[in-house]
Tab-separated table of C-alpha atoms in Angstrom:
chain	number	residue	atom	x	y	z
E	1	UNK	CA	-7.191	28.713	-51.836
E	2	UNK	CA	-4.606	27.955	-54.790
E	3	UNK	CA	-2.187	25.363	-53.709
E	4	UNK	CA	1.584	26.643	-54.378
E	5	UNK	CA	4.579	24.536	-54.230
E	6	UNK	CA	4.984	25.948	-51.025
E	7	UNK	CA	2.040	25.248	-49.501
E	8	UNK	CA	2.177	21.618	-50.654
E	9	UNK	CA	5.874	21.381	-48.707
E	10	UNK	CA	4.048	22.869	-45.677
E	11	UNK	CA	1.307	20.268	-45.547
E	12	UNK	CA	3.498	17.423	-46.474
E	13	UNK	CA	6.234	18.534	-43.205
E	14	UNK	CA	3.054	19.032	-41.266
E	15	UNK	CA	1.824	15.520	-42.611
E	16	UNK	CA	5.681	13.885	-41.529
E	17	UNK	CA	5.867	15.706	-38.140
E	18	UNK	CA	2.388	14.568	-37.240
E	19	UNK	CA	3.478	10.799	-38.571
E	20	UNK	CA	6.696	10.566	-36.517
E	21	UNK	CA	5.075	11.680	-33.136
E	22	UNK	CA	2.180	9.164	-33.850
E	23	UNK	CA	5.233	6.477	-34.137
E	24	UNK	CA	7.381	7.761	-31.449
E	25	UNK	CA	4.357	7.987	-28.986
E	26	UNK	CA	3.403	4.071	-29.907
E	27	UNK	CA	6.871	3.099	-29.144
E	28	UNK	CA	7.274	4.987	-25.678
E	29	UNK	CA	3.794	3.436	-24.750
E	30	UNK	CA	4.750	-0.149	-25.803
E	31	UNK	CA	8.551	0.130	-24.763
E	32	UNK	CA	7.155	0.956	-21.061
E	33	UNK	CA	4.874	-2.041	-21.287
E	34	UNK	CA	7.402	-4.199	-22.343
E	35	UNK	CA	9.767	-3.301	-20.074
E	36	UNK	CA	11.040	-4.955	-16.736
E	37	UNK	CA	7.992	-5.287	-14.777
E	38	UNK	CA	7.958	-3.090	-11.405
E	39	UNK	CA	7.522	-5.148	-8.297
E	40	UNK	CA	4.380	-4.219	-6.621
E	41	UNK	CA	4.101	-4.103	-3.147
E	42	UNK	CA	0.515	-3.895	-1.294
E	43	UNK	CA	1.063	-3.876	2.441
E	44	UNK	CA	-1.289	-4.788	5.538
E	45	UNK	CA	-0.623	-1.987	7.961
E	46	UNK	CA	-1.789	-0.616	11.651
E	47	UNK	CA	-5.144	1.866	10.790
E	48	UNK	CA	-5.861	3.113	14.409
E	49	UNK	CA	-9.972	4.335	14.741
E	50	UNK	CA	-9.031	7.769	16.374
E	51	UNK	CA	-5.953	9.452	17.761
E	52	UNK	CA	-6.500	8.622	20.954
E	53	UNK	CA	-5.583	4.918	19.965
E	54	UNK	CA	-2.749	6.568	17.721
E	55	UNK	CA	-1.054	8.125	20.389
E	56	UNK	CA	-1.619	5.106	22.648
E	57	UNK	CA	0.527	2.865	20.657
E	58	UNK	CA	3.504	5.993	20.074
E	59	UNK	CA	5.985	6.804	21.825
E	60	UNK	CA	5.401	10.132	21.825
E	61	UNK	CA	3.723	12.871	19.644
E	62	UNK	CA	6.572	15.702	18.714
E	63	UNK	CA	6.500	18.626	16.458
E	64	UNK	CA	9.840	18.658	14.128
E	65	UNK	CA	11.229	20.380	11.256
E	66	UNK	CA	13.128	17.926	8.842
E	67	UNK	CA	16.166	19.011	8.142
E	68	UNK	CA	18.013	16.582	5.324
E	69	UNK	CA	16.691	14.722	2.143
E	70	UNK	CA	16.389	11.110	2.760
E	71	UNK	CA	19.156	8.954	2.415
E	72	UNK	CA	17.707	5.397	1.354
E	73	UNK	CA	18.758	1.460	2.590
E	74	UNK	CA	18.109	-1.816	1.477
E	75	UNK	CA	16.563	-3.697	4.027
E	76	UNK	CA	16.623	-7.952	4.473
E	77	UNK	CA	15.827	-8.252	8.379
E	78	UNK	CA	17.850	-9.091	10.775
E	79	UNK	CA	20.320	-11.454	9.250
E	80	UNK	CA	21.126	-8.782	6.063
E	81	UNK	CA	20.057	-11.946	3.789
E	82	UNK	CA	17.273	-12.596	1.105
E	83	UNK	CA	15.285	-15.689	2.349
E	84	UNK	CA	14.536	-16.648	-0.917
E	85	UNK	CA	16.411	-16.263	-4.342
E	86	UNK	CA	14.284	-13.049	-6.152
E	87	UNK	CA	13.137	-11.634	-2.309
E	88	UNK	CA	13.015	-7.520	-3.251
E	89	UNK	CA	14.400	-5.915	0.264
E	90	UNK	CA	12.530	-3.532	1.749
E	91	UNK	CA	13.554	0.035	0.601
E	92	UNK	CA	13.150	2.515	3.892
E	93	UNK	CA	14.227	6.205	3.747
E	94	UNK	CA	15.680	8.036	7.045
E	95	UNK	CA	15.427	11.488	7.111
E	96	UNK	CA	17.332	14.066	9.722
E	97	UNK	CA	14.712	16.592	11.836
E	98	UNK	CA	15.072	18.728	14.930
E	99	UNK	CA	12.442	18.507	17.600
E	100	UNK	CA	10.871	21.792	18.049
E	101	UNK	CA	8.359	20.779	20.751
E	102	UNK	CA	7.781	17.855	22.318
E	103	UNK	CA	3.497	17.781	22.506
E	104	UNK	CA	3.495	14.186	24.394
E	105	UNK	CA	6.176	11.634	25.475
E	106	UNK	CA	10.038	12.727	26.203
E	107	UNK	CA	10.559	16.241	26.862
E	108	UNK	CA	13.820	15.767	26.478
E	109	UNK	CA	13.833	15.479	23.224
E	110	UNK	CA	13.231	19.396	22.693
E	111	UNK	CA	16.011	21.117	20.749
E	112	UNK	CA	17.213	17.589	19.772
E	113	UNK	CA	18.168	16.020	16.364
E	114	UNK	CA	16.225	13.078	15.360
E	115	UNK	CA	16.354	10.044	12.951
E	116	UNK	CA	12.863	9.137	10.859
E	117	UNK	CA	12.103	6.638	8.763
E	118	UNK	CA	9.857	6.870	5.273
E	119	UNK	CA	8.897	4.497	2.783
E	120	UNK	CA	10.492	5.252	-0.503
E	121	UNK	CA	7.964	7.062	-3.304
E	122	UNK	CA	9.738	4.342	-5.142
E	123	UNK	CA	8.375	1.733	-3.837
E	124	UNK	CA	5.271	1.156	-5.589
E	125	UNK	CA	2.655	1.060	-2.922
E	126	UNK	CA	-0.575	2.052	-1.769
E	127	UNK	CA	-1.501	6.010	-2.068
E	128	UNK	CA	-1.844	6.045	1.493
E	129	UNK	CA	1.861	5.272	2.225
E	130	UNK	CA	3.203	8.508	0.110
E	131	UNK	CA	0.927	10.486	2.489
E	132	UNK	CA	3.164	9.909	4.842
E	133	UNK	CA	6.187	11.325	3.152
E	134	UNK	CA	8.411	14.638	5.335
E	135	UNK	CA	9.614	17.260	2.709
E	136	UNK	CA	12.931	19.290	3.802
E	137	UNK	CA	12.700	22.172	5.504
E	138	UNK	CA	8.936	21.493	6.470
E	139	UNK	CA	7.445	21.622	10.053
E	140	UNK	CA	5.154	19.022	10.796
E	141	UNK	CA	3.792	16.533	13.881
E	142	UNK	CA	4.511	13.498	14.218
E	143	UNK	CA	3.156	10.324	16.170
E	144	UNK	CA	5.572	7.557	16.095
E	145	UNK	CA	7.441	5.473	18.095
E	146	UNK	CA	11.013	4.537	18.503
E	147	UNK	CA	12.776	1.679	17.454
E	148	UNK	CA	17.088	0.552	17.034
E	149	UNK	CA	16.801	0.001	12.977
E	150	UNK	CA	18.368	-3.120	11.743
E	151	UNK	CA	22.338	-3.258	11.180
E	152	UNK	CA	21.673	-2.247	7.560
E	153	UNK	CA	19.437	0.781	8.100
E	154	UNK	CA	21.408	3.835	9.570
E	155	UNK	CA	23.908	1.526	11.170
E	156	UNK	CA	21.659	0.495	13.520
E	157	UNK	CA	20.738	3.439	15.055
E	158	UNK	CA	17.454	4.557	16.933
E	159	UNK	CA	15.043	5.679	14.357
E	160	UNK	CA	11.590	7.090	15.128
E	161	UNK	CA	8.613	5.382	13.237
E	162	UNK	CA	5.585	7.759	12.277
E	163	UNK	CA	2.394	5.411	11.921
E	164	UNK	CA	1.855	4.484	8.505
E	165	UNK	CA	-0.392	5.939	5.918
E	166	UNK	CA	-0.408	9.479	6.752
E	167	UNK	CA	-1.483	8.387	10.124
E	168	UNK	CA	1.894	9.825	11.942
E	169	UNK	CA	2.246	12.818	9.683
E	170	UNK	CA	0.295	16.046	10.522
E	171	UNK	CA	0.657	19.014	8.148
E	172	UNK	CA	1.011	22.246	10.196
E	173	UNK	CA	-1.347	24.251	8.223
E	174	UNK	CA	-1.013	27.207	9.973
E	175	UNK	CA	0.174	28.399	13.646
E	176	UNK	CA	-3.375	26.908	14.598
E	177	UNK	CA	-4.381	24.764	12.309
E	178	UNK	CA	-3.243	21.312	11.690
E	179	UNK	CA	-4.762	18.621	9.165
E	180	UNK	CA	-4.354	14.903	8.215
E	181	UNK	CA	-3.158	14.144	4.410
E	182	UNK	CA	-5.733	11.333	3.730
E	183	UNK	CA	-9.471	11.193	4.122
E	184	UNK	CA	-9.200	7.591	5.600
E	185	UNK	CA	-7.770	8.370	8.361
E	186	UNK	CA	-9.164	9.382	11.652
E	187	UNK	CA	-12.572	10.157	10.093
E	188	UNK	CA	-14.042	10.817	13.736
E	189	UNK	CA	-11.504	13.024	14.579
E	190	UNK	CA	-11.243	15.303	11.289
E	191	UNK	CA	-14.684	15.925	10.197
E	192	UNK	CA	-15.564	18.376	6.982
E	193	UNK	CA	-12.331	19.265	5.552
E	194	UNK	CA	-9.523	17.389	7.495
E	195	UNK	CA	-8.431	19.803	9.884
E	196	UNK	CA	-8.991	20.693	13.328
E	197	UNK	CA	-7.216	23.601	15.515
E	198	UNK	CA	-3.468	22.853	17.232
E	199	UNK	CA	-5.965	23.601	20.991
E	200	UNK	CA	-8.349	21.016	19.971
E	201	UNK	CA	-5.686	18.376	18.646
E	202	UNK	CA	-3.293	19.131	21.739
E	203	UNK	CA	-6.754	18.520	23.908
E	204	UNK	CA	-7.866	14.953	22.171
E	205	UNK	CA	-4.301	13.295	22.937
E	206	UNK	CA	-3.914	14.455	27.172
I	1	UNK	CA	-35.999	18.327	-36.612
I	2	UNK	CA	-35.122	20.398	-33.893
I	3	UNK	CA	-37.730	17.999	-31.360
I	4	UNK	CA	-35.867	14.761	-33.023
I	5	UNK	CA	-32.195	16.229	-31.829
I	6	UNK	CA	-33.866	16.700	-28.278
I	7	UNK	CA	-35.118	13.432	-28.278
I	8	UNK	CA	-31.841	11.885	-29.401
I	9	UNK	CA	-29.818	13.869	-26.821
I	10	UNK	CA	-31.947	12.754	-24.125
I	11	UNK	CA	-31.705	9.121	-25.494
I	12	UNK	CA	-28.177	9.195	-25.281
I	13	UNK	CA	-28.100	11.081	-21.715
I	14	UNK	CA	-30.584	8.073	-20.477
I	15	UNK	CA	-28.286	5.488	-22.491
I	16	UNK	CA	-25.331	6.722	-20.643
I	17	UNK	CA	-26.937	6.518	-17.190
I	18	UNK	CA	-27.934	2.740	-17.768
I	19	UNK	CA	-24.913	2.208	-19.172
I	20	UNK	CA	-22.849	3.252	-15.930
I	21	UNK	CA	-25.548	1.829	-13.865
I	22	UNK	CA	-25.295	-1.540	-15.814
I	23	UNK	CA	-21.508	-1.205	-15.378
I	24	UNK	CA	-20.934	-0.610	-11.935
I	25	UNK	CA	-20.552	-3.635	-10.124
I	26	UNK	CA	-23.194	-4.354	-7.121
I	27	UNK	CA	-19.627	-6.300	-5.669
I	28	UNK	CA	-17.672	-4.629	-3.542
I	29	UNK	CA	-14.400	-6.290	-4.709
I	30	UNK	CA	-11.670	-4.382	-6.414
I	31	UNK	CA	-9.324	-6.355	-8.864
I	32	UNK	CA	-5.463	-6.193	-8.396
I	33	UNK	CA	-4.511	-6.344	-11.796
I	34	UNK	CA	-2.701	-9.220	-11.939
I	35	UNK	CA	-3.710	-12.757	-10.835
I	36	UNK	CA	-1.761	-16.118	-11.562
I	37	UNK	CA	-1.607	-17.402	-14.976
I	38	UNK	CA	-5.101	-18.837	-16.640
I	39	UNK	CA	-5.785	-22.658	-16.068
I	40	UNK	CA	-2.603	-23.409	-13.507
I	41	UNK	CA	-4.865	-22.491	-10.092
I	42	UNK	CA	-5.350	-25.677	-9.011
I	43	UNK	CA	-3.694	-25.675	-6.750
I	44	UNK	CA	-1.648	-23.104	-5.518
I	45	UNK	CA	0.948	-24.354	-3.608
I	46	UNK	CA	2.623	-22.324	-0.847
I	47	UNK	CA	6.129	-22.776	0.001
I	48	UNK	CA	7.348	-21.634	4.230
I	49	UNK	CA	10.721	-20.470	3.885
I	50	UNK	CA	12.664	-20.461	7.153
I	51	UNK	CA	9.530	-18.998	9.471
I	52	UNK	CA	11.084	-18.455	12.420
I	53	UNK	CA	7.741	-17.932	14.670
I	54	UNK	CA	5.353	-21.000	14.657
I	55	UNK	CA	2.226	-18.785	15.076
I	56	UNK	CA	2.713	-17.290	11.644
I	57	UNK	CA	2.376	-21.067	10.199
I	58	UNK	CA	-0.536	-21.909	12.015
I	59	UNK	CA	-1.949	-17.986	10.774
I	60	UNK	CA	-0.702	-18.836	7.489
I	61	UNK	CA	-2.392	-22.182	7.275
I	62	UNK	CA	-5.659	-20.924	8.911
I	63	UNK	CA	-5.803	-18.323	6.103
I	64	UNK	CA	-5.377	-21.049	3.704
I	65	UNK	CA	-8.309	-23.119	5.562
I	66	UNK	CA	-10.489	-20.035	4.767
I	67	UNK	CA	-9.632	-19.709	1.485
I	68	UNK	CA	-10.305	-23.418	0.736
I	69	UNK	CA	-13.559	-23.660	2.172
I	70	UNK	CA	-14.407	-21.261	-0.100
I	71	UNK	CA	-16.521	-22.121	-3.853
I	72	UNK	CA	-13.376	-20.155	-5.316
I	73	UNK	CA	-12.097	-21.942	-8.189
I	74	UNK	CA	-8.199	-22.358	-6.805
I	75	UNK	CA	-7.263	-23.977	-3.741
I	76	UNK	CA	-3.935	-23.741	-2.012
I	77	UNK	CA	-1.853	-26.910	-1.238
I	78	UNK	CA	1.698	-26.894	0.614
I	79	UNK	CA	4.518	-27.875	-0.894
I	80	UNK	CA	8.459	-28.329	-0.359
I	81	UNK	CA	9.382	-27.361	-3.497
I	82	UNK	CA	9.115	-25.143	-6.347
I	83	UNK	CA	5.789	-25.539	-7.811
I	84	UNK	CA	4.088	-22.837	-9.793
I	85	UNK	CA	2.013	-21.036	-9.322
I	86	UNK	CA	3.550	-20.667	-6.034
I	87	UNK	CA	3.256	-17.956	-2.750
I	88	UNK	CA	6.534	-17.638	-1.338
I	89	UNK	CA	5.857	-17.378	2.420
I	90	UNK	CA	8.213	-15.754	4.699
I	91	UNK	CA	9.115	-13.871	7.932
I	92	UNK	CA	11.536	-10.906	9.056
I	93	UNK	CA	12.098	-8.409	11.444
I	94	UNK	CA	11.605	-4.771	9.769
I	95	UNK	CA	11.530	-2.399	12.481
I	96	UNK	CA	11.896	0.897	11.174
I	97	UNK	CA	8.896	-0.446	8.383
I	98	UNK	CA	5.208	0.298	9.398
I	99	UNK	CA	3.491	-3.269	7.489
I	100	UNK	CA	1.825	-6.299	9.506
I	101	UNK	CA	2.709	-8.360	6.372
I	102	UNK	CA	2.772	-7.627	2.374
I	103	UNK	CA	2.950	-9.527	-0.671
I	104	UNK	CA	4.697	-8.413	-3.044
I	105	UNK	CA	4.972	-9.660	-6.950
I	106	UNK	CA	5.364	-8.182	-10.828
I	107	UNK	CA	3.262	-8.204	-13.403
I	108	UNK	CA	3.643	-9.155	-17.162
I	109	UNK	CA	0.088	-8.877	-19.178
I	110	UNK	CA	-2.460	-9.426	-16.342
I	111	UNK	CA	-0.626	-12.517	-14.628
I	112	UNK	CA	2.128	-12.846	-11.559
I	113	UNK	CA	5.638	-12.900	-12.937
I	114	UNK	CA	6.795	-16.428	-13.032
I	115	UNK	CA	3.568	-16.929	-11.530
I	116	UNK	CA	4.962	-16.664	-8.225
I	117	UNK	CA	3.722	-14.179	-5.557
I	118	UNK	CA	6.327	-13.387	-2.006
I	119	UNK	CA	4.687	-13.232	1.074
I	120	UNK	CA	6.288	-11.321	4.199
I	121	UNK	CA	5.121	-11.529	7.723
I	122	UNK	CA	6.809	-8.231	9.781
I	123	UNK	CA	7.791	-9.405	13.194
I	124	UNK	CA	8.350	-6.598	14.305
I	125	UNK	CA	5.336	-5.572	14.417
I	126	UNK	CA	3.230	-8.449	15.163
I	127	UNK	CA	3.609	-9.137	18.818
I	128	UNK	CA	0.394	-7.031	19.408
I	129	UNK	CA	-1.691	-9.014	17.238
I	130	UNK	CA	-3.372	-12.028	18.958
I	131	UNK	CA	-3.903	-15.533	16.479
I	132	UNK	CA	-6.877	-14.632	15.314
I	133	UNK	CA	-5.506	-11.145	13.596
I	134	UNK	CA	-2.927	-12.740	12.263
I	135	UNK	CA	-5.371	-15.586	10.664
I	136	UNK	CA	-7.703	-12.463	9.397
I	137	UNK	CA	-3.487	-10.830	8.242
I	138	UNK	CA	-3.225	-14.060	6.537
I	139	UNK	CA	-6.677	-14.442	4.492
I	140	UNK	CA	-6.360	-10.944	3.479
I	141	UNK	CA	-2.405	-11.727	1.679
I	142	UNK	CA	-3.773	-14.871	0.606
I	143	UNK	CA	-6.602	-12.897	-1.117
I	144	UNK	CA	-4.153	-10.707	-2.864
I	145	UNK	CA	-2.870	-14.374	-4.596
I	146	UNK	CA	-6.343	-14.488	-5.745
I	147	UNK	CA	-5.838	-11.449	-7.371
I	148	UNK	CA	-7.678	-9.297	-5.282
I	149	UNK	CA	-6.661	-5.624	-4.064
I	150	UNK	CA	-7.690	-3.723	-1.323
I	151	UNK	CA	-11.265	-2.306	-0.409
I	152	UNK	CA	-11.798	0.495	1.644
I	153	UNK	CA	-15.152	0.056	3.449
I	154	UNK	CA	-17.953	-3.095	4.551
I	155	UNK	CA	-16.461	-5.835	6.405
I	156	UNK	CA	-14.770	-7.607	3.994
I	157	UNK	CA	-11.338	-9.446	4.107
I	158	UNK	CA	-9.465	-7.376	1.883
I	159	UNK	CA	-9.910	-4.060	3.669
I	160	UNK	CA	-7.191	-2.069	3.466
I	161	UNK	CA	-7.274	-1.712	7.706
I	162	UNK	CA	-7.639	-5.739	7.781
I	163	UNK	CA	-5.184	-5.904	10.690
I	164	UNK	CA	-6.993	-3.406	13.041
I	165	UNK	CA	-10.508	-3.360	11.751
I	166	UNK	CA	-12.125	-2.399	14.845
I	167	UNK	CA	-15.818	-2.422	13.514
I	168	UNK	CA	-15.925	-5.932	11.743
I	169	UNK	CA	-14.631	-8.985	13.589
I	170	UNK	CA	-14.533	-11.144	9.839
I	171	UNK	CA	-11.735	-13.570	10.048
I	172	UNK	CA	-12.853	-15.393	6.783
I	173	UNK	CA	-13.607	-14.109	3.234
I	174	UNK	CA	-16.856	-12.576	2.814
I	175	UNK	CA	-19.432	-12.835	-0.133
I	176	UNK	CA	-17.657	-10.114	-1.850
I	177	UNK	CA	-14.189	-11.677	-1.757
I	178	UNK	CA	-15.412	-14.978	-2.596
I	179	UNK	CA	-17.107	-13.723	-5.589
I	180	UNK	CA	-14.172	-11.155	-6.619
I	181	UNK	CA	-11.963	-14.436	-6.555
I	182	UNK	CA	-14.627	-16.537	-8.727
I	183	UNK	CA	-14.796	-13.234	-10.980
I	184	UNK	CA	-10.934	-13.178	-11.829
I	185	UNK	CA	-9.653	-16.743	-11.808
C-alpha cells in the first residue's frame, strides 16, 4: 500500500486517540483508588433455616405493592448522637406500599398503607442485603415485623421490618408462582430453581 | 509438527488444571481485603464506648478470650484510650435495621483506615440471643479485625449466618479461621 500524506495523518490521529484513552483510562483507575475510601460495612444478621422459623419470628406475612421511591435517614440510635468521633450512622431507606392481602398476621391491614424499611444500595454491604431491596410499583410478599423507628427515621413512626437478606422479600413471579432472590436462603424450602407455587408457600406458613 | 502442537496444547490444558488445583486453597477462609497495618498487631486494643448493656461486655470480652487462645499472631488487649490499631466497640438501638452487630471500617491499600475498625452491637435486636450467641456474635466481628470476611458453609466462626447457625454450635474460631488469621497478619 503506498503511504500518502493522508494516510500518514490518519495513522498518526489514530496513534493520538489511542494514546489519550490509554492516559485518561490510567487516571480514572488511579483517581478512584486514590480517592476517599468507602466505609465498608459487613453485618451479622438473623438467617432463619426454613420459613416456618421466618414467619415465627414476623409479625405477619403480607402481600404489598410499593408505592413511593425510598426516602433515606441517617440513623445514630436512640439518642440521635455518634458515640464516637468518625461513627458512620446507619443509612435506612423507608419506602410507602399498600397491603393487598394480608397472607398471615393482621387482617386489618388489607387495603392499608404501610411504612418499610430497606438498607440503602449505598451502603456498601453484603450481596445478600441488596436482595432485599422493593422496586416501585412492584408486588411482592413480605415477612417482617413491626417496629416504632427511632425519632430520626420517619419521625418515629411504625415501620415494618422485612427479614434481612432477601429473607423477607418474595418476588411474585407470577399469579402462582413465587421465588426467593438468593440461593442461601431457605435452601429446604426452595429446591431446584428457587421457586415454589403461591398454594404450596401459603400451605408451609399455617 | 502437527503431533508436537497436540502435545503442547494438552501440556498447557494439564498445566492449567494443576495450576488451579495448586491455587485453590484447601482453607475455607475468605480474606476481607483489608486487615490492620503490617507489624502494629500486637496487640490490638479494644476501646468500650458507652455500652449500655453489660452482657455485650462480657460477649465482647469472651470473643476476645477466643481469639487470644488462639496461635494467631495478634492478640487483643483493652484499653481506655486511643491506641492503634484499635476496635471501636459500641452499642445502639437500630430498630428499623435487620444486623445482630457489624463492623464497619475503610480501606486505604490493603490496611484499616487509621488502623481503626468500629464495632456496633444492635440492641434491638439482641434480646433473643442468649450469652453464648452473642459470645459466637462477638468472635465472628472480632474475626473481621483479623481481616477475615464471611464464609458461607462448614462450621466455622465467620459464617455469614453466625448468629443463628442452627447446624453448628462453634462458639470459638475453628481451624479455618485460625489459619485465615495466621495467613493475613
Amino acid at each position: 500500500m503506498k503511504i500518502t500524506a493522508r494516510n500518514q495523518s490518519v495513522r498518526i490521529l489514530m496513534f493520538a486517540i489511542a494514546t489519550t484513552s490509554a492516559i485518561v483510562i490510567y487516571l480514572f483507575i488511579n483517581s478512584s483508588v486514590s480517592g476517599t475510601p468507602q466505609v465498608i460495612t459487613e453485618y451479622s444478621i438473623p438467617i432463619f433455616p426454613t420459613i416456618s422459623d421466618a414467619v415465627k419470628a414476623s409479625d405477619g406475612v403480607l402481600e404489598i405493592q410499593i408505592v413511593s421511591t425510598p426516602t433515606t435517614y441517617e440513623d445514630f440510635g436512640e439518642d440521635s448522637k455518634p458515640d464516637f468521633p468518625g461513627q458512620e450512622p446507619e443509612l435506612i431507606e423507608i419506602v410507602n406500599a399498600r397491603v393487598i392481602s394480608v397472607i398471615s398476621g393482621n387482617s386489618n391491614l388489607q387495603g392499608k398503607d404501610i411504612l418499610l424499611s430497606q438498607t440503602p444500595t449505598s451502603q456498601n454491604q453484603e450481596d445478600s442485603d441488596i436482595s432485599s431491596r422493593m422496586k416501585n410499583g412492584t408486588r411482592v410478599i413480605v415477612i417482617g415485623y413491626l417496629v416504632t423507628a427511632n425519632k430520626d427515621v420517619a419521625n418515629g413512626a411504625q415501620v415494618w421490618v422485612p427479614h434481612a437478606s432477601g429473607q423477607g422479600v418474595l418476588d411474585i413471579t407470577s399469579d402462582v408462582s413465587i421465588s426467593v432472590r438468593s440461593d442461601l436462603i431457605y435452601t429446604s424450602d426452595f429446591i431446584n430453581g428457587q421457586s415454589m407455587s403461591r398454594a404450596s408457600f401459603e400451605a408451609l406458613i399455617k | 509438527m502437527k503431533k508436537t502442537i497436540v502435545k503442547g496444547i494438552w501440556a498447557s490444558v494439564l498445566g492449567t488444571i494443576l495450576g488451579l488445583l495448586a491455587g485453590t486453597s484447601a482453607n475455607a477462609y475468605t480474606p476481607l481485603g483489608c486487615t490492620c497495618a503490617s507489624g502494629t498487631i500486637n496487640p490490638i486494643s479494644f476501646r468500650f464506648y458507652s455500652v449500655g448493656d453489660s452482657t455485650l461486655v462480657t460477649a465482647t470480652k469472651a470473643g476476645v478470650v477466643a481469639w487470644n487462645d488462639t496461635s494467631t499472631p495478634g492478640y487483643f488487649e483493652e484499653t481506655t484510650i486511643s491506641l492503634d490499631p484499635e476496635v471501636n466497640v459500641t452499642d445502639g438501638t437500630f430498630p428499623t435495621d435487620n444486623f445482630y452487630a457489624k463492623i464497619s471500617h475503610s480501606c486505604i491499600n490493603g490496611h484499616f483506615n487509621g488502623n481503626e475498625v468500629n464495632f456496633i452491637w444492635n440492641n434491638a435486636r439482641l434480646n433473643t440471643r442468649t450469652s453464648s450467641q452473642k459470645s459466637r456474635i462477638a468472635v465472628h466481628e472480632l474475626g473481621h479485625s483479623h481481616g477475615l470476611d464471611h464464609v458461607s458453609t462448614g462450621c466455622h466462626i465467620m459464617r455469614f449466618d453466625v448468629g443463628y447457625m442452627t447446624d453448628c454450635s462453634r462458639t470459638t474460631p475453628s481451624s479455618d479461621d485460625i489459619a485465615g488469621a495466621n495467613a493475613l497478619n
